[in-house]
Short mmCIF file of C-alpha atoms in Angstrom, two decimals:
data_model
loop_
_atom_site.label_atom_id
_atom_site.label_comp_id
_atom_site.label_asym_id
_atom_site.label_seq_id
_atom_site.Cartn_x
_atom_site.Cartn_y
_atom_site.Cartn_z
CA MET W 1 0.00 0.00 0.00
CA SER W 2 1.31 3.42 -0.98
CA THR W 3 2.49 5.67 1.83
CA LYS W 4 2.69 8.75 -0.41
CA ARG W 5 0.73 11.77 0.67
CA HIS W 6 -2.37 12.45 -1.42
CA LYS W 7 -2.07 15.43 -3.78
CA GLY W 8 -5.63 16.43 -2.96
CA LYS W 9 -9.23 15.38 -3.42
CA ILE W 10 -10.74 15.22 -6.91
CA VAL W 11 -14.30 14.25 -7.84
CA VAL W 12 -14.60 12.34 -11.13
CA ALA W 13 -17.90 12.31 -12.99
CA MET W 14 -18.10 8.61 -13.92
CA SER W 15 -20.65 7.81 -16.63
CA GLY W 16 -19.77 4.13 -16.78
CA GLY W 17 -17.86 4.44 -20.05
CA VAL W 18 -14.22 3.90 -20.85
CA ASP W 19 -13.32 7.61 -20.90
CA SER W 20 -14.40 8.69 -17.42
CA SER W 21 -13.33 5.36 -15.89
CA THR W 22 -9.85 5.83 -17.32
CA VAL W 23 -9.74 9.39 -15.94
CA ALA W 24 -10.47 8.03 -12.46
CA ALA W 25 -7.74 5.41 -12.78
CA MET W 26 -5.20 7.95 -14.10
CA LEU W 27 -5.80 10.38 -11.25
CA HIS W 28 -5.71 7.57 -8.68
CA GLU W 29 -2.37 6.43 -10.08
CA GLU W 30 -1.13 10.02 -9.77
CA ASN W 31 -1.95 9.76 -6.06
CA TYR W 32 -5.00 11.99 -5.90
CA GLU W 33 -7.80 11.14 -3.49
CA VAL W 34 -10.38 10.25 -6.11
CA ILE W 35 -14.13 10.10 -5.47
CA GLY W 36 -16.22 8.64 -8.28
CA VAL W 37 -19.74 10.01 -8.76
CA THR W 38 -22.36 8.69 -11.17
CA LEU W 39 -25.60 10.54 -11.83
CA GLN W 40 -28.89 8.68 -12.09
CA LEU W 41 -30.71 10.88 -14.55
CA TYR W 42 -33.96 9.06 -15.20
CA ASP W 43 -36.17 6.21 -14.07
CA VAL W 44 -34.26 3.04 -13.14
CA GLY W 45 -36.84 0.81 -14.83
CA GLU W 46 -36.48 2.68 -18.11
CA MET W 47 -32.70 2.77 -17.81
CA ALA W 48 -32.52 -1.01 -17.65
CA LEU W 49 -33.86 -1.16 -21.21
CA LYS W 50 -31.19 1.12 -22.66
CA THR W 51 -27.79 -0.19 -23.72
CA LYS W 52 -26.29 2.40 -26.09
CA ALA W 53 -26.84 5.64 -24.21
CA CYS W 54 -24.81 7.34 -21.52
CA CYS W 55 -26.07 7.17 -17.95
CA ALA W 56 -28.12 4.06 -18.73
CA GLY W 57 -28.84 1.35 -16.12
CA GLN W 58 -25.91 -0.85 -17.08
CA ASP W 59 -23.62 2.16 -16.91
CA ILE W 60 -24.22 2.64 -13.19
CA TYR W 61 -23.09 -0.93 -12.59
CA ASP W 62 -20.11 -0.50 -14.90
CA ALA W 63 -19.05 2.66 -13.08
CA LYS W 64 -19.33 0.93 -9.71
CA ASN W 65 -17.29 -2.03 -10.95
CA ALA W 66 -14.63 0.27 -12.40
CA ALA W 67 -14.40 2.15 -9.10
CA ASP W 68 -14.00 -1.16 -7.23
CA ILE W 69 -11.20 -2.23 -9.60
CA ILE W 70 -9.42 1.10 -9.14
CA GLY W 71 -10.02 1.04 -5.39
CA ILE W 72 -11.87 4.33 -4.94
CA PRO W 73 -15.19 5.22 -3.29
CA HIS W 74 -18.15 5.54 -5.63
CA TYR W 75 -21.50 7.22 -5.14
CA VAL W 76 -24.69 7.33 -7.21
CA LEU W 77 -26.64 10.58 -6.96
CA ASN W 78 -30.30 10.76 -7.94
CA TYR W 79 -30.63 13.78 -10.23
CA GLU W 80 -33.76 12.49 -11.95
CA ASN W 81 -36.00 15.47 -11.08
CA LEU W 82 -33.32 18.04 -11.86
CA PHE W 83 -32.48 16.39 -15.19
CA SER W 84 -36.15 16.22 -16.12
CA GLN W 85 -36.70 19.91 -15.36
CA LYS W 86 -33.52 21.38 -16.81
CA VAL W 87 -32.81 19.07 -19.75
CA ILE W 88 -35.75 16.94 -20.88
CA GLU W 89 -38.42 19.63 -20.48
CA ASP W 90 -36.17 22.15 -22.22
CA PHE W 91 -35.55 19.67 -25.04
CA VAL W 92 -39.27 19.13 -25.59
CA ASP W 93 -40.17 22.82 -25.37
CA SER W 94 -37.44 23.65 -27.88
CA TYR W 95 -38.84 21.22 -30.45
CA VAL W 96 -42.38 22.49 -29.87
CA ALA W 97 -41.08 26.02 -30.54
CA GLY W 98 -39.73 24.89 -33.92
CA GLU W 99 -36.09 24.54 -32.87
CA THR W 100 -33.60 21.65 -32.97
CA PRO W 101 -32.06 21.47 -29.48
CA ILE W 102 -28.76 20.04 -28.20
CA PRO W 103 -29.57 18.40 -24.84
CA CYS W 104 -25.96 17.36 -24.18
CA VAL W 105 -24.96 21.03 -23.91
CA LYS W 106 -27.82 21.70 -21.50
CA CYS W 107 -26.87 18.66 -19.42
CA ASN W 108 -23.30 19.91 -19.06
CA GLN W 109 -24.47 23.47 -18.46
CA LYS W 110 -27.37 22.89 -16.06
CA VAL W 111 -26.56 19.60 -14.32
CA LYS W 112 -22.96 18.39 -14.49
CA PHE W 113 -21.14 21.72 -14.40
CA GLU W 114 -23.64 23.46 -12.15
CA ASP W 115 -25.03 21.12 -9.50
CA LEU W 116 -22.29 18.49 -9.62
CA TYR W 117 -19.81 21.35 -9.52
CA LYS W 118 -21.42 22.62 -6.32
CA MET W 119 -21.39 19.15 -4.78
CA ALA W 120 -17.67 18.71 -5.53
CA LYS W 121 -17.00 22.09 -3.93
CA ASP W 122 -19.00 21.06 -0.86
CA LEU W 123 -16.88 17.91 -0.55
CA GLY W 124 -13.76 20.04 -0.39
CA ALA W 125 -12.43 18.80 -3.73
CA LYS W 126 -9.78 20.80 -5.56
CA ALA W 127 -11.28 19.88 -8.94
CA LEU W 128 -14.06 18.14 -10.83
CA ALA W 129 -12.64 15.91 -13.58
CA THR W 130 -14.50 14.54 -16.60
CA GLY W 131 -13.74 12.33 -19.59
CA HIS W 132 -14.35 15.02 -22.20
CA TYR W 133 -11.87 15.30 -25.06
CA VAL W 134 -10.95 18.94 -24.55
CA ARG W 135 -7.93 20.68 -23.05
CA LYS W 136 -7.44 23.41 -20.51
CA GLU W 137 -4.37 25.63 -20.45
CA ARG W 138 -3.54 28.71 -18.43
CA ALA W 139 -1.96 31.80 -19.97
CA ASN W 140 -1.88 35.49 -19.08
CA GLY W 141 -3.73 34.83 -15.85
CA GLU W 142 -6.75 33.07 -17.34
CA ASP W 143 -7.79 29.50 -18.09
CA MET W 144 -8.41 28.71 -21.74
CA LEU W 145 -10.65 25.97 -23.12
CA LEU W 146 -9.02 24.29 -26.13
CA LYS W 147 -10.03 21.60 -28.58
CA GLY W 148 -8.96 18.04 -27.85
CA VAL W 149 -5.99 16.84 -29.90
CA ASP W 150 -8.11 14.02 -31.33
CA ALA W 151 -10.11 15.87 -34.00
CA ASN W 152 -12.51 12.94 -34.30
CA LYS W 153 -13.35 13.10 -30.59
CA ASP W 154 -13.09 16.82 -29.86
CA GLN W 155 -16.03 17.84 -27.65
CA SER W 156 -15.35 21.56 -27.32
CA TYR W 157 -18.56 22.43 -29.20
CA PHE W 158 -20.61 20.87 -26.40
CA LEU W 159 -18.81 22.80 -23.65
CA PHE W 160 -19.14 26.36 -24.95
CA ALA W 161 -21.62 27.24 -22.17
CA THR W 162 -19.08 26.44 -19.43
CA THR W 163 -18.51 29.53 -17.29
CA LYS W 164 -15.07 30.90 -16.49
CA GLU W 165 -15.59 30.03 -12.84
CA GLN W 166 -16.48 26.45 -13.71
CA LEU W 167 -13.55 26.13 -16.12
CA ASN W 168 -11.19 27.18 -13.36
CA PHE W 169 -12.38 24.19 -11.28
CA LEU W 170 -12.62 21.60 -14.08
CA GLU W 171 -9.95 19.18 -15.29
CA PHE W 172 -9.93 17.22 -18.57
CA PRO W 173 -7.14 14.61 -18.39
CA LEU W 174 -7.97 13.03 -21.77
CA GLY W 175 -7.67 16.19 -23.85
CA GLY W 176 -4.17 15.37 -25.02
CA LEU W 177 -4.97 11.76 -25.96
CA VAL W 178 -6.59 10.02 -28.89
CA LYS W 179 -9.27 7.40 -28.25
CA GLU W 180 -6.96 4.48 -28.95
CA GLU W 181 -4.57 5.70 -26.26
CA THR W 182 -7.44 5.91 -23.78
CA ARG W 183 -8.48 2.34 -24.47
CA ALA W 184 -4.87 1.19 -24.11
CA LEU W 185 -4.71 2.85 -20.69
CA ALA W 186 -7.99 1.23 -19.69
CA ILE W 187 -6.53 -2.16 -20.58
CA LYS W 188 -3.40 -1.33 -18.61
CA TYR W 189 -5.51 -0.52 -15.55
CA GLY W 190 -7.55 -3.71 -16.00
CA LEU W 191 -10.83 -1.85 -16.28
CA ASN W 192 -13.99 -3.78 -17.07
CA VAL W 193 -15.04 -1.14 -19.62
CA ALA W 194 -11.83 -1.11 -21.69
CA ASN W 195 -13.59 -2.38 -24.81
CA LYS W 196 -17.06 -1.05 -24.11
CA ALA W 197 -18.88 0.46 -27.11
CA GLU W 198 -19.43 4.21 -27.09
CA SER W 199 -22.79 5.76 -26.31
CA GLN W 200 -24.63 6.77 -29.47
CA ASP W 201 -28.11 8.02 -28.63
CA ILE W 202 -29.35 10.94 -26.60
CA CYS W 203 -29.60 9.23 -23.23
CA PHE W 204 -33.33 9.81 -22.62
CA VAL W 205 -34.44 9.21 -26.23
CA PRO W 206 -35.21 5.52 -26.78
CA ASN W 207 -33.80 4.18 -30.05
CA GLY W 208 -33.17 7.72 -31.26
CA ASN W 209 -36.91 8.37 -31.64
CA TYR W 210 -37.23 11.81 -30.04
CA SER W 211 -40.85 12.18 -31.15
CA GLU W 212 -41.90 9.49 -28.65
CA VAL W 213 -40.58 11.66 -25.81
CA ILE W 214 -42.40 14.73 -27.12
CA ARG W 215 -45.64 12.82 -27.66
CA LYS W 216 -45.50 11.57 -24.08
CA LEU W 217 -44.79 14.96 -22.49
CA ARG W 218 -46.54 17.34 -24.92
CA PRO W 219 -49.24 15.32 -26.73
CA GLN W 220 -51.02 18.56 -27.60
CA SER W 221 -48.06 19.57 -29.78
CA TYR W 222 -49.07 17.03 -32.43
CA GLN W 223 -51.47 19.35 -34.18
CA PRO W 224 -51.98 18.94 -37.94
CA GLY W 225 -51.05 21.90 -40.09
CA ASN W 226 -49.93 22.99 -43.52
CA ILE W 227 -46.71 22.48 -45.41
CA VAL W 228 -46.23 25.62 -47.45
CA SER W 229 -43.84 27.11 -49.98
CA LYS W 230 -41.78 30.17 -49.08
CA ASP W 231 -44.48 32.19 -50.88
CA GLY W 232 -47.17 30.78 -48.58
CA ILE W 233 -48.73 28.37 -51.09
CA VAL W 234 -50.11 25.24 -49.40
CA LEU W 235 -48.36 22.18 -50.82
CA GLY W 236 -49.41 19.54 -48.32
CA HIS W 237 -50.13 18.79 -44.69
CA HIS W 238 -48.23 17.58 -41.62
CA ASP W 239 -49.18 15.84 -38.35
CA GLY W 240 -47.02 18.06 -36.14
CA ILE W 241 -44.10 20.46 -36.64
CA VAL W 242 -42.04 18.47 -34.12
CA ASN W 243 -41.54 15.84 -36.84
CA PHE W 244 -39.44 18.25 -38.92
CA THR W 245 -36.09 20.00 -38.66
CA VAL W 246 -34.47 22.69 -40.80
CA GLY W 247 -32.49 21.12 -43.64
CA GLN W 248 -34.57 17.94 -43.72
CA ARG W 249 -35.11 16.47 -47.18
CA LYS W 250 -36.49 12.97 -46.63
CA GLY W 251 -39.91 12.27 -45.17
CA ILE W 252 -41.60 15.52 -46.20
CA GLY W 253 -44.18 13.59 -48.17
CA ILE W 254 -44.65 15.92 -51.13
CA ALA W 255 -44.00 15.00 -54.75
CA HIS W 256 -42.22 17.82 -56.55
CA LYS W 257 -40.21 18.29 -59.73
CA THR W 258 -37.13 19.17 -57.67
CA PRO W 259 -36.11 17.94 -54.19
CA LEU W 260 -37.75 19.91 -51.39
CA TYR W 261 -36.08 20.83 -48.12
CA VAL W 262 -37.45 22.17 -44.85
CA ILE W 263 -36.25 25.77 -44.78
CA GLN W 264 -38.16 27.05 -41.75
CA ILE W 265 -40.37 25.81 -38.90
CA ASP W 266 -43.11 28.36 -38.23
CA ALA W 267 -44.36 27.38 -34.77
CA LYS W 268 -46.58 30.46 -34.42
CA ASN W 269 -48.65 29.48 -37.46
CA ASN W 270 -48.05 25.72 -37.11
CA GLN W 271 -46.52 25.58 -40.58
CA VAL W 272 -43.57 23.82 -42.14
CA VAL W 273 -41.99 25.97 -44.86
CA VAL W 274 -40.26 24.12 -47.68
CA GLY W 275 -38.14 25.18 -50.64
CA GLU W 276 -35.20 24.20 -52.80
CA LYS W 277 -31.67 23.67 -51.54
CA ASP W 278 -30.57 27.21 -52.41
CA ASP W 279 -33.32 28.53 -50.12
CA LEU W 280 -31.33 27.09 -47.22
CA LYS W 281 -28.33 29.20 -48.15
CA SER W 282 -27.43 32.03 -45.80
CA ALA W 283 -24.39 33.88 -44.50
CA ARG W 284 -25.93 35.74 -41.56
CA LEU W 285 -27.27 34.67 -38.19
CA LYS W 286 -28.04 36.07 -34.78
CA ILE W 287 -27.22 34.34 -31.51
CA LYS W 288 -28.43 34.79 -27.94
CA GLU W 289 -27.28 33.91 -24.40
CA VAL W 290 -23.68 34.36 -25.48
CA ASN W 291 -21.15 32.94 -23.03
CA TRP W 292 -17.60 34.29 -23.27
CA LEU W 293 -14.61 32.15 -22.32
CA ALA W 294 -12.04 34.74 -23.36
CA GLN W 295 -11.49 38.17 -21.86
CA ASP W 296 -14.73 40.11 -22.23
CA ALA W 297 -12.91 43.34 -23.08
CA ASP W 298 -11.48 41.77 -26.22
CA LEU W 299 -14.92 40.75 -27.44
CA GLN W 300 -17.09 43.78 -26.77
CA LYS W 301 -16.57 44.90 -30.34
CA GLU W 302 -16.43 43.50 -33.86
CA PHE W 303 -13.86 40.74 -34.22
CA ARG W 304 -12.76 37.93 -36.53
CA CYS W 305 -12.87 34.25 -35.66
CA SER W 306 -14.03 30.90 -37.00
CA VAL W 307 -17.39 29.43 -36.04
CA ARG W 308 -18.89 25.98 -35.94
CA LEU W 309 -22.68 25.77 -36.39
CA ARG W 310 -23.04 22.02 -35.89
CA SER W 311 -20.96 19.72 -33.72
CA ASN W 312 -19.72 17.64 -36.66
CA HIS W 313 -19.43 20.39 -39.30
CA GLU W 314 -16.34 22.25 -40.45
CA GLU W 315 -15.65 25.71 -39.14
CA ILE W 316 -16.29 28.81 -41.24
CA ASN W 317 -14.42 32.10 -40.93
CA ALA W 318 -16.70 34.86 -39.72
CA THR W 319 -17.05 38.36 -38.32
CA VAL W 320 -18.85 38.63 -34.98
CA LYS W 321 -20.37 41.85 -33.68
CA TYR W 322 -21.42 41.78 -30.05
CA LEU W 323 -24.69 43.68 -29.50
CA GLY W 324 -24.82 43.54 -25.70
CA ASN W 325 -27.19 41.72 -23.33
CA GLY W 326 -26.00 38.35 -24.57
CA TYR W 327 -26.78 38.93 -28.28
CA ALA W 328 -24.42 38.97 -31.26
CA ASP W 329 -24.60 39.18 -35.04
CA VAL W 330 -22.50 36.72 -37.01
CA THR W 331 -21.58 37.23 -40.67
CA LEU W 332 -20.03 34.22 -42.38
CA ASP W 333 -17.34 34.51 -45.06
CA SER W 334 -19.14 31.85 -47.12
CA PHE W 335 -22.68 30.56 -47.43
CA TYR W 336 -23.93 27.87 -45.08
CA TYR W 337 -26.83 25.57 -45.91
CA GLY W 338 -29.36 25.05 -43.14
CA ILE W 339 -28.63 27.45 -40.28
CA THR W 340 -30.77 25.83 -37.60
CA PRO W 341 -32.45 27.56 -34.65
CA GLY W 342 -31.71 25.80 -31.39
CA GLN W 343 -28.24 24.70 -32.44
CA ALA W 344 -25.13 26.45 -31.14
CA CYS W 345 -22.73 28.84 -32.82
CA VAL W 346 -19.35 28.25 -31.17
CA MET W 347 -16.54 30.72 -31.81
CA TYR W 348 -12.88 29.71 -32.09
CA ASP W 349 -9.49 31.34 -32.37
CA GLY W 350 -7.48 28.42 -33.70
CA ASP W 351 -7.87 25.70 -31.05
CA ARG W 352 -9.22 28.05 -28.42
CA VAL W 353 -12.93 28.36 -27.63
CA LEU W 354 -13.75 32.06 -27.38
CA GLY W 355 -17.36 31.43 -26.46
CA GLY W 356 -20.66 30.67 -28.10
CA GLY W 357 -24.39 31.25 -28.17
CA TRP W 358 -27.68 29.77 -29.31
CA ILE W 359 -28.86 30.35 -32.89
CA MET W 360 -32.09 32.34 -32.93
CA LYS W 361 -35.18 31.66 -35.00
CA ASN W 362 -34.94 34.89 -36.96
CA SER W 363 -31.54 33.86 -38.37
CA MET W 364 -33.10 32.98 -41.73
CA GLU W 365 -35.18 36.12 -42.16
#
C-alpha cells in the first residue's frame, strides 16, 4: 500500500464508459484522493432497457465495478428530477417552438457543471474531472478551453456554455490523448469497460426516436397543419411540426419536380416551410445567451474568428459583432446551408474556444 501523501481530493464524474473510468484510474495512479460520482438521470426501470446511451442502467453498474477495480469510493446521486426539469423539459419545449435542441450542452451546463460542480466544492475537492476530449491551459492569468488533440473526438462544441468560474475548477485529463490511447490505458488498468462500445443516442431518447418523448410529455403539440412554400402556397399537410427540422429532405411527403427541403419551422402558425436547396443558403445569423470564455474586453466589439454551427461540421471564418445583453450578429465569409435555430454557434481562435451562443429563430429572415 502506498504511503505517499495524497495530492488532494478530486471528484470524477463517472458515466460508466471507458473515458471517465480511465480518468479516475489515471488520477488515482497520480496519487489523488479520487471520489467517483455517477448521476442517475432518469427512471431506473427505463434505464434497464437502454444499452447504447450514456447514464443508462448498465452504466451505473459498470461505473461501480470500475471504481472497485481502481479502489476508490463511488456514489450514485439521484438527479432524476433536476435532469427532467432542466434538460428533458427544455428539449421538448425547444422542439415544440420549432427549434432543434442540443440536450448534451444543456446537461453539461445545467446539471454536471452546475449542480455536480457545487457538490464537488462542498466535498472540499480541488477539482471536478471529466472524460471530455478537450484541453485546458492557463496563460496570461486566465484559463483557456481548447479543442482536444483528437479531432474525431473533440467535444469543445458541447462545452461552450461552461462559465469561467467552472472552467477554473474543471480538469480534462484526456484532452491530449486520442481514443486508442485511452483504451490502451484502460486495458493497462484492468478496467472492465476497456472495450465497451461508445454511447450513441441521446440518453433519454429511446432508439433515437425523439418524437416518442415529445408525444409523451406534450401530446397537444401534435397538431396537424400545412406544409407551405416560401411564398405561402399550401403544398401539403403535416401531423405536427415536431416531426421536422431545418435542412430535412427525406420524409416531407410531397411529390415535386425538384427535391424539397425544410427551410423554416413556423411554430406560431403551425406551418412547415419548404423550398429548394438554395433557399437554405445564408451567411448571416443572430445568436443569444452568449457565453464568453475569453477576456470580455477583447470581445465587446467587432472581431474575426471561426465558427462551428453544428458539432460535426467544419468551421467557417466569420465576423462577430457583439450587441450587448448576450446577443451577437454573425456574418459568415461563405454561405452555409441550413442554419438551424436551437443549435449552437461556437466561436474559435485556432484551437481556443472564445465562447458561443444559441442560434435564434430569426436567423433565416
